[in-house]
Coordinates of C-alpha atoms in Angstrom, one line a residue:
A1 CA 0.0 0.0 0.0
L2 CA 1.2 3.5 -0.8
P3 CA 1.4 6.2 1.9
A4 CA -1.7 8.4 2.0
H5 CA 0.2 11.4 0.4
D6 CA 1.2 9.2 -2.5
R7 CA -2.3 7.9 -3.0
L8 CA -3.7 11.4 -3.0
C9 CA -1.2 12.6 -5.5
G10 CA -1.7 9.7 -7.8
G11 CA 1.9 8.5 -7.2
E12 CA 3.5 11.7 -8.4
A13 CA 5.2 12.3 -5.0
R14 CA 6.7 8.8 -5.2
A15 CA 8.0 9.5 -8.7
R16 CA 9.8 12.6 -7.4
R17 CA 11.6 10.8 -4.6
P18 CA 15.4 10.8 -4.9
S19 CA 17.0 7.4 -5.5
F20 CA 20.5 6.0 -5.4
A21 CA 20.4 5.1 -9.1
G22 CA 19.0 8.5 -10.0
A23 CA 21.9 10.1 -8.2
G24 CA 24.5 7.9 -9.9
L25 CA 25.3 6.0 -6.7
H26 CA 25.5 2.6 -8.2
I27 CA 26.9 0.6 -5.3
P28 CA 24.3 1.8 -2.7
S29 CA 21.7 1.1 -5.4
L30 CA 23.0 -2.4 -5.8
I31 CA 22.9 -2.9 -2.0
A32 CA 19.4 -1.6 -1.7
R33 CA 18.1 -3.9 -4.5
R34 CA 20.0 -6.8 -2.9
N35 CA 18.2 -6.1 0.4
Q36 CA 14.9 -6.0 -1.6
A37 CA 15.7 -9.5 -3.0
E38 CA 16.3 -10.7 0.6
A39 CA 13.0 -9.3 1.7
L40 CA 11.2 -11.0 -1.1
F41 CA 13.0 -14.2 -0.2
Q42 CA 11.9 -13.9 3.5
L43 CA 8.3 -13.3 2.4
G44 CA 8.3 -16.5 0.3
R45 CA 8.2 -14.7 -3.0
L46 CA 11.0 -17.0 -4.4
A47 CA 10.4 -16.4 -8.1
A48 CA 10.6 -12.6 -7.7
A49 CA 13.7 -12.8 -5.5
G50 CA 15.4 -15.1 -8.0
A51 CA 14.7 -12.9 -10.9
L52 CA 16.1 -9.9 -9.1
L53 CA 19.2 -11.7 -8.0
A54 CA 19.8 -12.9 -11.5
E55 CA 19.6 -9.3 -12.7
L56 CA 22.0 -8.0 -10.0
L57 CA 24.7 -10.6 -10.3
P58 CA 26.2 -9.3 -13.7
I59 CA 25.8 -5.7 -12.4
S60 CA 28.0 -6.6 -9.3
V61 CA 30.6 -8.0 -11.7
K62 CA 30.5 -4.9 -13.9
L63 CA 30.9 -2.6 -10.9
G64 CA 33.7 -4.7 -9.4
A65 CA 31.7 -5.0 -6.2
R66 CA 33.3 -8.2 -5.0
R67 CA 31.8 -8.1 -1.5
D68 CA 28.3 -7.5 -2.8
R69 CA 28.7 -10.2 -5.4
A70 CA 29.6 -12.7 -2.6
E71 CA 26.4 -11.6 -0.7
I72 CA 24.3 -12.0 -3.8
L73 CA 25.8 -15.5 -4.5
Q74 CA 25.1 -16.5 -0.9
L75 CA 21.5 -15.4 -1.1
Q76 CA 21.1 -17.0 -4.5
G77 CA 22.4 -20.3 -3.1
E78 CA 20.0 -20.2 -0.1
L79 CA 17.2 -19.4 -2.6
R80 CA 18.0 -22.4 -4.8
L81 CA 18.2 -24.6 -1.7
A82 CA 14.7 -23.5 -0.7
Q83 CA 13.5 -24.3 -4.2
G84 CA 15.1 -27.8 -4.0
E85 CA 17.6 -27.1 -6.8
L86 CA 20.5 -28.7 -5.0
S87 CA 23.1 -28.6 -7.8
A88 CA 22.5 -24.9 -8.6
A89 CA 22.5 -24.2 -4.8
R90 CA 25.8 -26.0 -4.3
A91 CA 27.5 -24.1 -7.1
A92 CA 26.3 -20.7 -5.8
L93 CA 27.3 -21.4 -2.2
L94 CA 30.7 -22.8 -3.1
A95 CA 31.3 -19.6 -5.2
A96 CA 30.1 -17.4 -2.3
A97 CA 32.4 -19.2 0.2
E98 CA 35.4 -18.8 -2.2
Q99 CA 34.6 -15.1 -2.8
F100 CA 34.3 -14.4 0.9
A101 CA 37.5 -16.3 1.7
A102 CA 39.4 -14.3 -1.0
L103 CA 38.2 -11.1 0.7
G104 CA 39.4 -12.4 4.1
N105 CA 35.8 -12.5 5.3
L106 CA 35.9 -15.8 7.2
P107 CA 32.5 -15.3 8.9
G108 CA 30.9 -14.6 5.5
A109 CA 32.5 -17.8 4.1
A110 CA 31.3 -19.7 7.2
R111 CA 27.7 -18.5 6.6
A112 CA 27.9 -20.0 3.1
R113 CA 29.2 -23.3 4.5
L114 CA 26.3 -23.3 7.0
A115 CA 23.9 -23.3 4.0
L116 CA 26.1 -25.9 2.2
G117 CA 25.9 -28.1 5.3
R118 CA 22.1 -28.0 5.2
L119 CA 22.2 -28.9 1.5
Q120 CA 24.5 -31.9 2.2
L121 CA 22.2 -33.0 5.0
A122 CA 19.3 -32.9 2.6
A123 CA 21.3 -34.9 0.2
G124 CA 22.2 -37.5 2.8
D125 CA 25.9 -36.7 2.8
L126 CA 26.5 -36.8 6.5
A127 CA 30.3 -36.7 6.3
G128 CA 30.3 -33.7 4.0
A129 CA 27.7 -31.9 6.1
A130 CA 29.7 -32.5 9.3
A131 CA 32.8 -31.2 7.7
S132 CA 31.0 -28.0 6.5
F133 CA 29.4 -27.4 9.9
E134 CA 32.7 -28.1 11.8
R135 CA 34.6 -25.6 9.7
A136 CA 31.8 -23.0 10.0
A137 CA 31.7 -23.4 13.8
D138 CA 35.5 -22.7 14.0
D139 CA 35.2 -19.6 11.9
L140 CA 32.2 -18.4 13.8
A141 CA 33.7 -18.8 17.3
E142 CA 33.0 -15.1 18.0
R143 CA 29.6 -14.9 16.2
Q144 CA 27.1 -16.6 18.4
Q145 CA 24.2 -15.4 16.2
Y146 CA 25.4 -17.9 13.6
R147 CA 27.5 -20.3 15.6
W148 CA 24.5 -22.0 17.2
R149 CA 23.3 -23.0 13.8
A150 CA 26.7 -24.7 13.1
L151 CA 26.5 -26.5 16.4
Y152 CA 22.9 -27.6 15.7
G153 CA 24.0 -28.9 12.4
L154 CA 26.8 -30.9 14.0
G155 CA 24.2 -32.3 16.4
R156 CA 21.9 -33.3 13.6
C157 CA 24.8 -35.2 11.9
A158 CA 25.6 -37.0 15.1
E159 CA 22.0 -37.9 15.8
L160 CA 21.6 -39.3 12.3
R161 CA 24.8 -41.3 12.8
G162 CA 23.2 -42.9 15.8
E163 CA 25.2 -41.0 18.4
P164 CA 22.6 -39.4 20.6
L165 CA 24.9 -38.4 23.5
V166 CA 27.3 -36.6 21.1
A167 CA 24.3 -34.9 19.5
L168 CA 22.9 -33.9 22.9
G169 CA 26.3 -32.2 23.7
F170 CA 26.1 -30.1 20.5
Y171 CA 22.5 -29.3 21.0
T172 CA 23.1 -28.2 24.6
R173 CA 25.9 -25.9 23.5
A174 CA 23.7 -24.4 20.8
C175 CA 20.9 -23.8 23.3
D176 CA 23.3 -22.0 25.5
D177 CA 24.3 -19.7 22.6
V178 CA 20.7 -19.0 21.9
A179 CA 20.0 -18.3 25.6
R180 CA 22.9 -15.8 25.8
L181 CA 21.7 -14.1 22.6
R182 CA 18.1 -13.8 23.8
A183 CA 19.2 -12.5 27.2
A184 CA 21.2 -9.8 25.5
L185 CA 18.5 -8.7 23.1
A186 CA 16.7 -5.5 24.3
E187 CA 14.0 -5.7 21.6
E188 CA 11.2 -8.1 22.3
H189 CA 10.4 -8.9 18.7
A190 CA 14.0 -9.8 17.9
S191 CA 14.1 -12.2 20.9
S192 CA 10.7 -13.8 19.9
A193 CA 11.9 -14.2 16.3
L194 CA 15.1 -15.9 17.5
F195 CA 13.0 -18.1 19.8
A196 CA 10.8 -19.2 16.9
E197 CA 13.9 -19.9 14.7
A198 CA 15.5 -22.1 17.4
A199 CA 12.3 -23.9 18.3
E200 CA 13.3 -27.0 16.4
L201 CA 16.6 -27.0 18.2
T202 CA 15.0 -26.7 21.6
A203 CA 12.5 -29.5 20.9
A204 CA 15.3 -31.8 19.7
T205 CA 17.4 -31.1 22.8
I206 CA 14.6 -31.7 25.2
R207 CA 13.6 -34.9 23.3
L208 CA 17.2 -36.3 23.5
A209 CA 17.6 -35.2 27.1
A210 CA 14.4 -37.0 28.1
D211 CA 15.6 -40.2 26.5
H212 CA 19.3 -40.2 27.3
A213 CA 20.2 -37.7 30.0
P214 CA 19.7 -37.6 33.8
A215 CA 16.6 -35.9 35.0
E216 CA 18.7 -33.0 36.3
A217 CA 19.8 -32.2 32.8
L218 CA 16.3 -32.2 31.5
L219 CA 15.2 -30.0 34.4
G220 CA 18.1 -27.6 33.6
L221 CA 17.0 -27.2 30.0
A222 CA 13.4 -26.5 31.0
E223 CA 14.5 -24.0 33.6
Q224 CA 16.7 -22.2 31.1
Q225 CA 13.6 -21.6 28.9
R226 CA 11.4 -20.6 31.8
G227 CA 14.1 -18.2 33.1
L228 CA 14.4 -16.5 29.7
A229 CA 10.6 -16.0 29.6
L230 CA 10.6 -14.6 33.1
Q231 CA 13.5 -12.3 32.3
R232 CA 11.6 -10.9 29.3
Q233 CA 8.5 -10.2 31.5
L234 CA 10.6 -8.5 34.2
R235 CA 12.4 -6.3 31.6
R236 CA 9.3 -5.2 29.8
A237 CA 8.2 -1.7 30.7
T238 CA 4.6 -1.0 31.4
I239 CA 3.0 1.1 28.7
V240 CA -0.1 3.2 29.4
L241 CA -1.9 4.4 26.3
P242 CA -4.4 7.2 25.9
P243 CA -8.0 5.7 25.6
A244 CA -8.4 6.5 21.9
L245 CA -5.0 5.0 21.0
A246 CA -5.6 2.0 23.2
A247 CA -8.9 1.3 21.3
D248 CA -7.1 1.5 18.0
V249 CA -4.3 -0.8 19.2
E250 CA -6.8 -3.3 20.4
A251 CA -8.6 -3.2 17.1
R252 CA -5.4 -3.8 15.2
R253 CA -4.5 -6.6 17.6
D254 CA -7.8 -8.3 16.9
R255 CA -7.1 -8.0 13.2
L256 CA -3.7 -9.5 13.6
R257 CA -5.1 -12.4 15.6
E258 CA -7.6 -13.0 12.8
L259 CA -4.9 -13.0 10.1
L260 CA -2.8 -15.4 12.2
A261 CA -5.7 -17.7 12.6
Q262 CA -6.1 -17.7 8.8
G263 CA -2.5 -18.7 8.4
A264 CA -1.4 -15.4 6.8
H265 CA 2.3 -14.8 6.1
G266 CA 4.5 -11.9 5.4

């Protein structure tokens, strides 16, 4: 939907807005469009995201934007993986990892290997997946926001190999990373989004702990989750709204509940 002013002006105000491309700022324009592709990807509009990325890749080469080309290849690989195109995804992710490594960006290369590990898991290549996750975990030692995914991947490999206690060790370390991240996040929505993203990890950890660990370990995991929830409640400031605004907020909240009940996305 257009802002009200744009609708009233028939879109003329939007046409007059300055843009990076219009100002001849090609690299910022490339970055903005790459971010648009990522937003489309997150919204599930895979075809539109793929078309935009295919358009941006030769532009990044022409501009000599090596860092941005690596980011585009990374996103393109994850997109192909989501579409089930494993061969194309592998090629894009390997190229992204190579480009990041050439730039000295080891965390960037590790992110590409995380996606490559997921691809190898999907293809049943446990040894390859474990190698990808292990290398990624080493390069992400200082990046907990990504490292927990590498540890989770290593745990998945161990569980599929029939090593539940090894898997539980990796899962527990990953849960600890997620707990530290959530405790440090001041923004409630970001913490909730991370909780949702790590829900599969938490469920797998509790399942294995229930089957293979002492009761104290299972209790510790449950208390970790409860403690985080309590911390969020204690840190949340009480908000008092004026009556008119409170009514508007409640109406929007009802509409959001209705959309969620219908399975809406994006």
